[in-house]
Amino acid sequence: MNASSGKPRPRPLRRAFLAVAAALGLAAAAVTTATAPAGASAPTPPSGWTQVFVDDFDGAAGSGVDTSRWQYATGTSYPGGAANWGTGEVETMTSSTSNVSLDGNGNLLITPRRDSAGRWTSGRIETNRTDFQPPSGGKLRVQSRIRLPDVTGAAAKGYWPAFWMLGAPFRGNYWNWPGVGELDIMENVQGLNTAWATMHCGTNPGGPCNETSGIGSSTSCTGTTCQAGFHTYTMEWDRSTSPEQIRFLLDGVVFHTVRADQVDATTWKNATDHGFFIILNVAMGGGFPAAFGGGPDGGTEPGHPMVVDYVQVLQSSGGGTTPPPTGSRDAYSAIQAESYDGQSGVVAETTTDTGGGQDIGSLANGDWALYKGVDFGSTAARQFYARVASGAASGVSGLVEVRLDSRGNAPVGSFAVGNTGGWQSWRTVPANIAAVTGTHDVYLTFTSGQPADFVNVNWFDFGH
């Protein structure tokens, strides 16, 4: 969404096009369904997860939020912070129940209003807690079931609902964005059937995180549009993998992943080595809507709320070596290399980096590892990623190949790798692959013109 960068943050139109083009339709177990009733309770935590925060927004119709959990951010800026919340949005945020209230049916309503003079008001609430982060070696899941303002077309001009998080060091400072980190779990503008997810970090403008755009992607709501029905928006922050990952999901399907090795170590540490707080708001106008036509204007309809069924935070201790799964594997989540179902010439070993778990090594020409039941879904995967390392001697290199269902089949894709600086000097390498859908047994095969070992593999996954 936004923090306080000292000046309005325009959202370039090219960011939207790039985000759509880069969206990852990653299949994962659904955390809830879009067809549950409007007042559904937050789901029971799955096995291995502990609930650390929840608000089902139960209460009398017309009452405000529970101030033991939430605080209102009011006015047009944080105290001493940038004007218009740092984004150029035009509304005044209030604590009035005309803008922020419960509906009596287990939902929160954040409703933009316009007075007779054309002035907009709306609502912005933040958790009192600022300590949401995964435990060492574990995971954090932050999710909310939301129906976006039910307004589209010209009547939606300027609407900017969001569900997002800011790094704890921002509270009370208001001038250290984006270095302290921002995680936009859901943003939407102009009543489009599109949800954006973004991580902001580093320096502004530019920097390692491409600010003010950030590292983002987008996807569309299916079944019903984002405005016509409830959908579940989730951020899963995973410290059990190496590199650390932050994944964004819509209705249980991962569509965007940010990995720690996409930026330098200092940038990642500054953005993530602390807790976060959660924000729900509906802005009107600002840089992001401006990239899609501007607004609001005289044709914009006030009074359409963002309806929030619940907000829930779960954590898992996670970590450890990943055993072979009992069911299908998700092609779009990290598949730990040591969790193979079969192999030849492979040696499992512990990595030397913190949180790296195990890798497979001693890989040379003719070696292979099998991973059964990898589910690519119905949207074709076209990219392959693997975290690899090599201490091979000068002139020694080889291919990491992906084959489906039989080692005798031709590779659907591959990449070449040579010395990366050491057998524990890790690098995430991307490669294009032929389009793959459905469920397959995946073979990683290793081909080289020399007999010497040439690569170790920590994990791999796929993308669209």
Coordinates of C-alpha atoms in Angstrom, one line a residue:
M1 CA 0.0 0.0 0.0
N2 CA 2.0 2.9 1.2
A3 CA 4.2 4.1 4.0
S4 CA 5.7 7.5 4.5
S5 CA 8.5 8.1 2.0
G6 CA 8.5 11.9 2.2
K7 CA 6.7 12.4 -1.1
P8 CA 3.7 10.8 -2.9
R9 CA 4.6 7.4 -4.3
P10 CA 3.3 7.1 -7.9
R11 CA 2.7 3.6 -9.1
P12 CA 4.0 3.4 -12.7
L13 CA 1.6 1.8 -15.2
R14 CA 4.5 -0.4 -16.3
R15 CA 4.6 -1.9 -12.9
A16 CA 1.1 -3.2 -13.3
F17 CA 1.8 -4.7 -16.7
L18 CA 5.0 -6.3 -15.4
A19 CA 3.3 -7.6 -12.4
V20 CA 0.6 -9.2 -14.4
A21 CA 3.1 -10.7 -16.8
A22 CA 5.2 -12.1 -13.9
A23 CA 2.3 -13.5 -11.9
L24 CA 2.9 -17.0 -10.6
G25 CA -0.2 -19.2 -10.5
L26 CA 1.2 -21.5 -7.8
A27 CA -1.0 -24.4 -6.6
A28 CA -1.1 -24.9 -2.9
A29 CA -3.6 -26.4 -0.4
A30 CA -6.5 -24.0 0.0
V31 CA -6.6 -22.4 3.4
T32 CA -10.3 -21.7 3.0
T33 CA -12.9 -21.4 0.3
A34 CA -14.4 -18.4 -1.5
T35 CA -17.9 -19.9 -1.1
A36 CA -18.1 -20.0 2.7
P37 CA -20.8 -17.8 4.3
A38 CA -20.1 -14.1 4.8
G39 CA -19.9 -14.4 8.6
A40 CA -17.7 -17.5 8.6
S41 CA -15.3 -17.9 11.5
A42 CA -11.6 -18.0 11.0
P43 CA -10.5 -21.5 10.0
T44 CA -9.1 -23.9 12.6
P45 CA -5.3 -23.9 12.4
P46 CA -4.0 -26.9 10.5
S47 CA -1.8 -29.5 12.1
G48 CA 1.6 -28.0 13.1
W49 CA 0.3 -24.4 13.2
T50 CA -0.6 -22.3 16.3
Q51 CA -2.9 -19.3 16.2
V52 CA -1.3 -16.2 17.6
F53 CA -3.9 -13.6 16.7
V54 CA -7.5 -13.6 15.4
D55 CA -10.4 -11.2 15.1
D56 CA -13.7 -12.5 13.7
F57 CA -15.2 -9.1 14.0
D58 CA -18.1 -10.3 16.1
G59 CA -20.1 -7.5 17.8
A60 CA -23.1 -5.4 17.6
A61 CA -24.0 -3.8 14.4
G62 CA -22.7 -0.2 14.2
S63 CA -20.1 -0.7 16.9
G64 CA -16.4 0.1 16.4
V65 CA -13.5 -2.3 16.4
D66 CA -12.0 -3.9 19.4
T67 CA -9.4 -1.4 20.6
S68 CA -7.6 -4.0 22.6
R69 CA -6.6 -5.4 19.2
W70 CA -6.7 -2.4 16.9
Q71 CA -5.9 1.3 16.8
Y72 CA -7.3 3.9 14.4
A73 CA -4.9 5.9 12.2
T74 CA -6.8 9.1 11.6
G75 CA -6.3 12.4 9.7
T76 CA -4.3 12.7 6.5
S77 CA -0.9 11.6 7.8
Y78 CA 1.0 10.0 10.7
P79 CA 2.1 12.7 13.3
G80 CA 5.1 14.4 11.7
G81 CA 4.9 12.0 8.7
A82 CA 4.5 12.7 5.1
A83 CA 1.3 14.4 3.9
N84 CA -1.6 12.3 2.5
W85 CA -0.1 9.2 4.0
G86 CA 2.9 9.5 1.6
T87 CA 0.9 8.4 -1.4
G88 CA -1.1 11.4 -2.5
E89 CA -4.4 9.8 -1.5
V90 CA -7.1 12.4 -0.8
E91 CA -9.4 11.1 2.0
T92 CA -9.3 12.0 5.7
M93 CA -9.2 8.8 7.8
T94 CA -11.6 8.8 10.8
S95 CA -12.6 6.6 13.8
S96 CA -16.2 7.3 13.1
T97 CA -18.5 4.3 12.8
S98 CA -19.8 5.8 9.6
N99 CA -16.4 4.8 8.2
V100 CA -15.3 1.8 10.3
S101 CA -17.9 -0.4 12.0
L102 CA -19.0 -4.0 12.5
D103 CA -22.1 -5.2 10.6
G104 CA -23.5 -7.4 13.4
N105 CA -22.9 -10.5 11.2
G106 CA -19.3 -11.1 12.0
N107 CA -17.8 -8.7 9.5
L108 CA -15.9 -5.4 9.5
L109 CA -16.9 -2.6 7.1
I110 CA -14.5 0.1 6.0
T111 CA -16.6 2.5 4.0
P112 CA -15.5 5.6 2.1
R113 CA -17.9 8.5 2.3
R114 CA -18.2 11.8 0.5
D115 CA -19.8 14.9 2.0
S116 CA -21.8 17.6 0.2
A117 CA -18.7 19.6 -0.3
G118 CA -17.0 16.7 -2.1
R119 CA -14.6 15.8 0.7
W120 CA -13.8 12.1 1.2
T121 CA -13.5 10.3 4.5
S122 CA -12.6 6.6 5.1
G123 CA -11.0 4.3 7.6
R124 CA -7.6 2.8 8.4
I125 CA -7.0 0.4 11.3
E126 CA -3.7 -1.1 12.5
T127 CA -3.0 -3.9 15.0
N128 CA -1.7 -2.7 18.3
R129 CA 0.8 -5.6 18.2
T130 CA 4.0 -5.0 16.1
D131 CA 5.6 -8.4 16.8
F132 CA 4.3 -10.6 13.9
Q133 CA 7.2 -12.5 12.4
P134 CA 8.1 -16.2 12.0
P135 CA 10.1 -18.0 14.7
S136 CA 13.7 -19.0 13.8
G137 CA 13.4 -21.8 11.3
G138 CA 9.6 -21.6 11.2
K139 CA 6.8 -19.9 9.3
L140 CA 4.2 -17.1 9.8
R141 CA 0.9 -17.0 8.0
V142 CA -1.2 -13.8 7.9
Q143 CA -4.5 -14.1 6.2
S144 CA -7.9 -12.3 5.8
R145 CA -11.1 -13.2 4.0
I146 CA -12.3 -10.1 2.3
R147 CA -14.9 -8.9 -0.2
L148 CA -13.6 -5.8 -1.9
P149 CA -15.9 -2.8 -2.4
D150 CA -18.7 -4.0 -4.7
V151 CA -18.3 -1.2 -7.3
T152 CA -16.7 -1.3 -10.7
G153 CA -16.2 0.8 -13.8
A154 CA -16.4 4.6 -13.6
A155 CA -18.2 4.4 -10.3
A156 CA -15.1 2.8 -8.8
K157 CA -12.6 5.4 -9.9
G158 CA -10.1 6.2 -7.1
Y159 CA -11.0 3.3 -4.8
W160 CA -7.8 1.7 -3.3
P161 CA -8.6 -1.0 -0.7
A162 CA -5.7 -2.8 0.9
F163 CA -4.6 -5.5 3.5
W164 CA -0.9 -5.0 4.3
M165 CA 1.9 -4.9 6.9
L166 CA 4.6 -2.5 7.9
G167 CA 7.9 -3.2 9.8
A168 CA 7.7 -2.4 13.5
P169 CA 10.5 0.2 13.4
F170 CA 8.2 2.4 11.3
R171 CA 5.8 3.0 14.1
G172 CA 6.7 6.3 15.7
N173 CA 9.4 7.1 13.2
Y174 CA 7.5 7.5 9.9
W175 CA 10.6 8.4 7.8
N176 CA 12.4 5.1 7.5
W177 CA 10.4 3.6 4.7
P178 CA 11.0 1.5 2.7
G179 CA 14.1 0.2 4.5
V180 CA 12.1 -1.3 7.4
G181 CA 10.0 -3.4 5.0
E182 CA 6.4 -3.4 3.8
L183 CA 4.4 -6.4 2.8
D184 CA 1.3 -5.7 0.7
I185 CA -0.8 -8.9 1.0
M186 CA -3.6 -7.4 -1.1
E187 CA -4.0 -4.2 -3.0
N188 CA -6.8 -3.4 -5.5
V189 CA -7.6 -0.3 -7.5
Q190 CA -10.5 1.0 -9.6
G191 CA -12.7 -2.0 -9.0
L192 CA -10.6 -4.2 -11.2
N193 CA -10.7 -7.9 -10.8
T194 CA -7.1 -7.9 -9.9
A195 CA -5.2 -8.4 -6.6
W196 CA -1.6 -7.1 -6.3
A197 CA 1.0 -8.3 -3.8
T198 CA 4.3 -6.5 -3.2
M199 CA 7.3 -6.4 -0.9
H200 CA 8.9 -3.0 -0.4
C201 CA 12.4 -2.7 0.9
G202 CA 15.8 -1.0 0.3
T203 CA 16.0 2.7 -0.6
N204 CA 13.7 5.0 -2.5
P205 CA 13.8 5.8 -5.4
G206 CA 15.3 2.8 -7.2
G207 CA 17.6 0.7 -5.0
P208 CA 17.6 -3.1 -4.8
C209 CA 13.8 -3.4 -4.5
N210 CA 12.9 -1.2 -7.5
E211 CA 11.2 1.5 -5.5
T212 CA 8.7 3.0 -5.5
S213 CA 7.2 0.0 -7.4
G214 CA 8.7 -2.7 -5.1
I215 CA 9.0 -6.4 -5.9
G216 CA 5.4 -7.2 -6.9
S217 CA 3.1 -9.4 -8.9
S218 CA -0.7 -9.8 -9.4
T219 CA -3.4 -12.3 -10.2
S220 CA -7.2 -12.4 -10.7
C221 CA -10.0 -13.7 -8.5
T222 CA -11.8 -16.7 -10.0
G223 CA -15.2 -18.2 -9.3
T224 CA -16.5 -14.7 -8.4
T225 CA -14.7 -11.5 -9.0
C226 CA -12.8 -9.8 -6.1
Q227 CA -15.8 -7.4 -5.8
A228 CA -18.7 -9.9 -6.1
G229 CA -17.6 -12.4 -3.5
F230 CA -15.3 -13.2 -0.5
H231 CA -11.7 -14.3 -1.2
T232 CA -8.9 -15.2 1.1
Y233 CA -5.6 -13.2 0.8
T234 CA -2.6 -14.7 2.5
M235 CA 1.0 -14.0 3.2
E236 CA 3.3 -16.9 4.3
W237 CA 6.7 -15.9 5.5
D238 CA 8.9 -19.0 5.5
R239 CA 12.2 -19.2 7.5
S240 CA 12.3 -23.0 7.2
T241 CA 13.8 -22.8 3.7
S242 CA 17.0 -21.4 2.5
P243 CA 16.9 -18.8 1.1
E244 CA 14.1 -17.4 3.3
Q245 CA 10.9 -16.9 1.3
I246 CA 7.8 -14.7 1.5
R247 CA 4.9 -16.1 -0.5
F248 CA 1.6 -14.4 -1.4
L249 CA -1.6 -16.5 -2.0
L250 CA -5.1 -15.9 -3.3
D251 CA -7.6 -18.5 -2.1
G252 CA -4.8 -20.8 -1.2
V253 CA -2.9 -20.5 -4.5
V254 CA 0.6 -18.9 -4.4
F255 CA 1.0 -16.3 -7.1
H256 CA 4.0 -14.4 -6.0
T257 CA 7.2 -15.4 -4.1
V258 CA 10.0 -13.1 -2.9
R259 CA 13.3 -14.8 -1.9
A260 CA 16.0 -13.4 0.3
D261 CA 18.6 -13.9 -2.4
Q262 CA 16.8 -11.5 -4.7
V263 CA 18.4 -8.7 -2.8
D264 CA 21.6 -8.2 -0.8
A265 CA 21.8 -9.5 2.7
T266 CA 21.8 -6.1 4.4
T267 CA 18.6 -5.0 2.6
W268 CA 16.9 -8.2 3.5
K269 CA 18.0 -8.0 7.2
N270 CA 16.9 -4.4 7.5
A271 CA 13.5 -5.3 6.0
T272 CA 12.8 -8.5 7.9
D273 CA 14.8 -8.7 11.1
H274 CA 11.9 -7.5 13.3
G275 CA 8.2 -7.8 13.8
F276 CA 5.4 -6.3 11.7
F277 CA 2.0 -4.8 12.3
I278 CA -1.1 -5.3 10.2
I279 CA -3.2 -2.6 8.4
L280 CA -6.6 -2.6 6.8
N281 CA -7.8 0.5 4.9
V282 CA -9.6 1.9 1.9
A283 CA -7.8 4.9 0.4
M284 CA -9.3 7.2 -2.2
G285 CA -7.0 8.4 -5.0
G286 CA -3.3 8.5 -4.9
G287 CA -0.4 7.2 -7.0
F288 CA -1.6 3.7 -7.6
P289 CA -5.1 4.6 -8.8
A290 CA -3.5 7.4 -10.9
A291 CA -1.7 4.7 -12.9
F292 CA -5.0 3.2 -13.8
G293 CA -6.9 6.4 -14.8
G294 CA -6.9 8.5 -11.7
G295 CA -9.8 9.6 -9.5
P296 CA -11.9 9.9 -7.6
D297 CA -14.1 12.3 -9.5
G298 CA -17.7 13.3 -9.7
G299 CA -18.7 9.9 -11.1
T300 CA -17.2 8.0 -8.2
E301 CA -19.8 6.4 -6.0
P302 CA -19.2 6.7 -2.2
G303 CA -20.5 4.2 0.3
H304 CA -19.2 0.9 -1.0
P305 CA -17.4 -0.9 1.9
M306 CA -14.5 -3.3 2.0
V307 CA -16.0 -6.2 4.0
V308 CA -13.6 -8.1 6.2
D309 CA -14.7 -11.5 7.6
Y310 CA -11.7 -12.2 9.8
V311 CA -8.0 -11.5 10.2
Q312 CA -5.9 -14.4 11.4
V313 CA -2.2 -14.9 12.2
L314 CA -0.7 -18.4 12.5
Q315 CA 2.8 -19.6 13.1
S316 CA 4.6 -22.9 12.7
S317 CA 7.9 -24.1 14.2
G318 CA 8.8 -25.6 10.8
G319 CA 12.4 -26.4 9.9
G320 CA 14.3 -29.7 9.7
T321 CA 14.9 -32.0 6.8
T322 CA 11.9 -32.4 4.5
P323 CA 10.8 -36.1 4.2
P324 CA 9.2 -37.4 1.0
P325 CA 5.6 -36.2 0.9
T326 CA 2.8 -38.6 1.4
G327 CA 0.6 -36.8 -1.2
S328 CA 1.3 -34.7 -4.3
R329 CA 4.0 -32.1 -4.3
D330 CA 3.4 -28.4 -5.2
A331 CA 5.5 -27.5 -8.2
Y332 CA 5.5 -23.9 -7.1
S333 CA 6.7 -24.2 -3.5
A334 CA 10.3 -25.1 -2.8
I335 CA 10.9 -28.9 -3.2
Q336 CA 13.8 -29.8 -0.9
A337 CA 16.4 -31.7 -2.9
E338 CA 17.0 -34.3 -0.1
S339 CA 13.3 -35.3 -0.1
Y340 CA 13.8 -37.5 -3.2
D341 CA 11.8 -40.7 -3.8
G342 CA 14.7 -42.4 -5.6
Q343 CA 18.2 -41.6 -6.7
S344 CA 21.5 -42.7 -8.2
G345 CA 24.9 -41.3 -7.2
V346 CA 23.4 -38.8 -4.8
V347 CA 24.8 -38.0 -1.3
A348 CA 22.7 -36.0 1.2
E349 CA 24.6 -33.6 3.4
T350 CA 24.0 -30.7 5.8
T351 CA 24.5 -27.2 4.4
T352 CA 26.8 -24.8 6.2
D353 CA 24.5 -21.8 6.0
T354 CA 22.0 -21.1 8.7
G355 CA 18.5 -22.5 7.9
G356 CA 19.8 -24.2 4.7
G357 CA 18.8 -27.7 5.9
Q358 CA 20.3 -30.4 3.7
D359 CA 21.4 -30.5 0.1
I360 CA 22.3 -33.3 -2.3
G361 CA 25.9 -33.4 -3.5
S362 CA 28.5 -35.4 -5.3
L363 CA 26.5 -34.9 -8.4
A364 CA 28.3 -35.9 -11.6
N365 CA 27.5 -37.1 -15.1
G366 CA 24.8 -39.7 -15.1
D367 CA 23.5 -39.1 -11.6
W368 CA 19.8 -38.4 -11.0
A369 CA 17.1 -37.9 -8.3
L370 CA 13.4 -38.6 -8.6
Y371 CA 10.5 -36.5 -7.1
K372 CA 7.1 -38.2 -7.5
G373 CA 3.7 -36.6 -7.9
V374 CA 4.7 -33.0 -8.7
D375 CA 1.5 -31.0 -9.4
F376 CA 1.9 -28.2 -12.0
G377 CA -1.9 -27.4 -12.1
S378 CA -3.8 -26.2 -15.1
T379 CA -1.8 -23.1 -15.8
A380 CA 1.4 -24.0 -17.6
A381 CA 4.8 -23.8 -15.8
R382 CA 7.4 -22.2 -18.0
Q383 CA 10.3 -21.6 -15.6
F384 CA 12.5 -23.7 -13.4
Y385 CA 14.6 -22.5 -10.5
A386 CA 17.2 -24.3 -8.5
R387 CA 19.5 -23.3 -5.6
V388 CA 22.9 -24.7 -6.6
A389 CA 26.5 -24.5 -5.6
S390 CA 29.7 -25.7 -7.2
G391 CA 33.3 -25.9 -6.2
A392 CA 34.2 -27.7 -9.4
A393 CA 37.7 -27.1 -10.8
S394 CA 38.3 -24.7 -13.7
G395 CA 36.9 -26.1 -16.9
V396 CA 34.5 -28.5 -15.2
S397 CA 30.8 -27.8 -15.6
G398 CA 27.5 -29.5 -16.6
L399 CA 23.8 -29.4 -17.0
V400 CA 21.0 -29.6 -14.4
E401 CA 18.1 -31.0 -16.4
V402 CA 14.4 -31.5 -15.8
R403 CA 12.8 -34.6 -17.2
L404 CA 9.2 -35.8 -16.8
D405 CA 7.9 -39.3 -15.9
S406 CA 10.9 -41.1 -17.3
R407 CA 14.7 -40.6 -17.3
G408 CA 14.6 -41.7 -20.9
N409 CA 12.4 -38.7 -21.9
A410 CA 14.0 -35.6 -23.4
P411 CA 14.6 -32.8 -20.9
V412 CA 11.9 -30.1 -20.8
G413 CA 14.5 -27.6 -19.7
S414 CA 18.0 -27.3 -18.3
F415 CA 20.7 -24.8 -17.2
A416 CA 24.5 -25.0 -17.2
V417 CA 26.5 -24.5 -14.0
G418 CA 30.1 -24.3 -13.2
N419 CA 32.1 -23.1 -10.2
T420 CA 30.1 -20.7 -8.0
G421 CA 32.9 -20.1 -5.6
G422 CA 32.6 -23.2 -3.5
W423 CA 30.5 -26.3 -2.7
Q424 CA 28.5 -24.3 -0.2
S425 CA 28.5 -21.0 -2.2
W426 CA 24.8 -21.0 -3.2
R427 CA 23.2 -19.3 -6.2
T428 CA 19.6 -19.5 -7.4
V429 CA 19.6 -20.1 -11.1
P430 CA 16.5 -19.7 -13.4
A431 CA 15.8 -21.5 -16.6
N432 CA 13.1 -21.5 -19.2
I433 CA 11.3 -24.8 -19.7
A434 CA 8.7 -26.1 -22.1
A435 CA 5.1 -25.6 -20.9
V436 CA 4.1 -28.2 -18.3
T437 CA 0.6 -28.8 -16.8
G438 CA -0.8 -31.6 -14.8
T439 CA 0.9 -33.9 -12.3
H440 CA 4.2 -35.6 -13.2
D441 CA 7.1 -37.5 -11.7
V442 CA 10.1 -35.1 -12.0
Y443 CA 13.6 -36.3 -12.5
L444 CA 16.6 -34.1 -12.0
T445 CA 19.3 -35.4 -14.1
F446 CA 22.9 -34.3 -14.3
T447 CA 24.9 -34.3 -17.5
S448 CA 28.5 -33.3 -18.0
G449 CA 31.3 -33.9 -20.5
Q450 CA 33.7 -34.7 -17.6
P451 CA 33.4 -37.4 -15.0
A452 CA 34.1 -35.0 -12.1
D453 CA 31.4 -33.8 -9.6
F454 CA 30.1 -30.5 -10.8
V455 CA 27.1 -29.4 -8.6
N456 CA 25.2 -29.5 -5.3
V457 CA 21.4 -28.8 -5.2
N458 CA 19.6 -27.4 -2.1
W459 CA 16.1 -27.0 -3.5
F460 CA 14.1 -26.4 -6.7
D461 CA 10.7 -25.2 -7.8
F462 CA 8.8 -23.9 -10.9
G463 CA 7.1 -20.8 -12.0
H464 CA 4.8 -19.4 -14.8

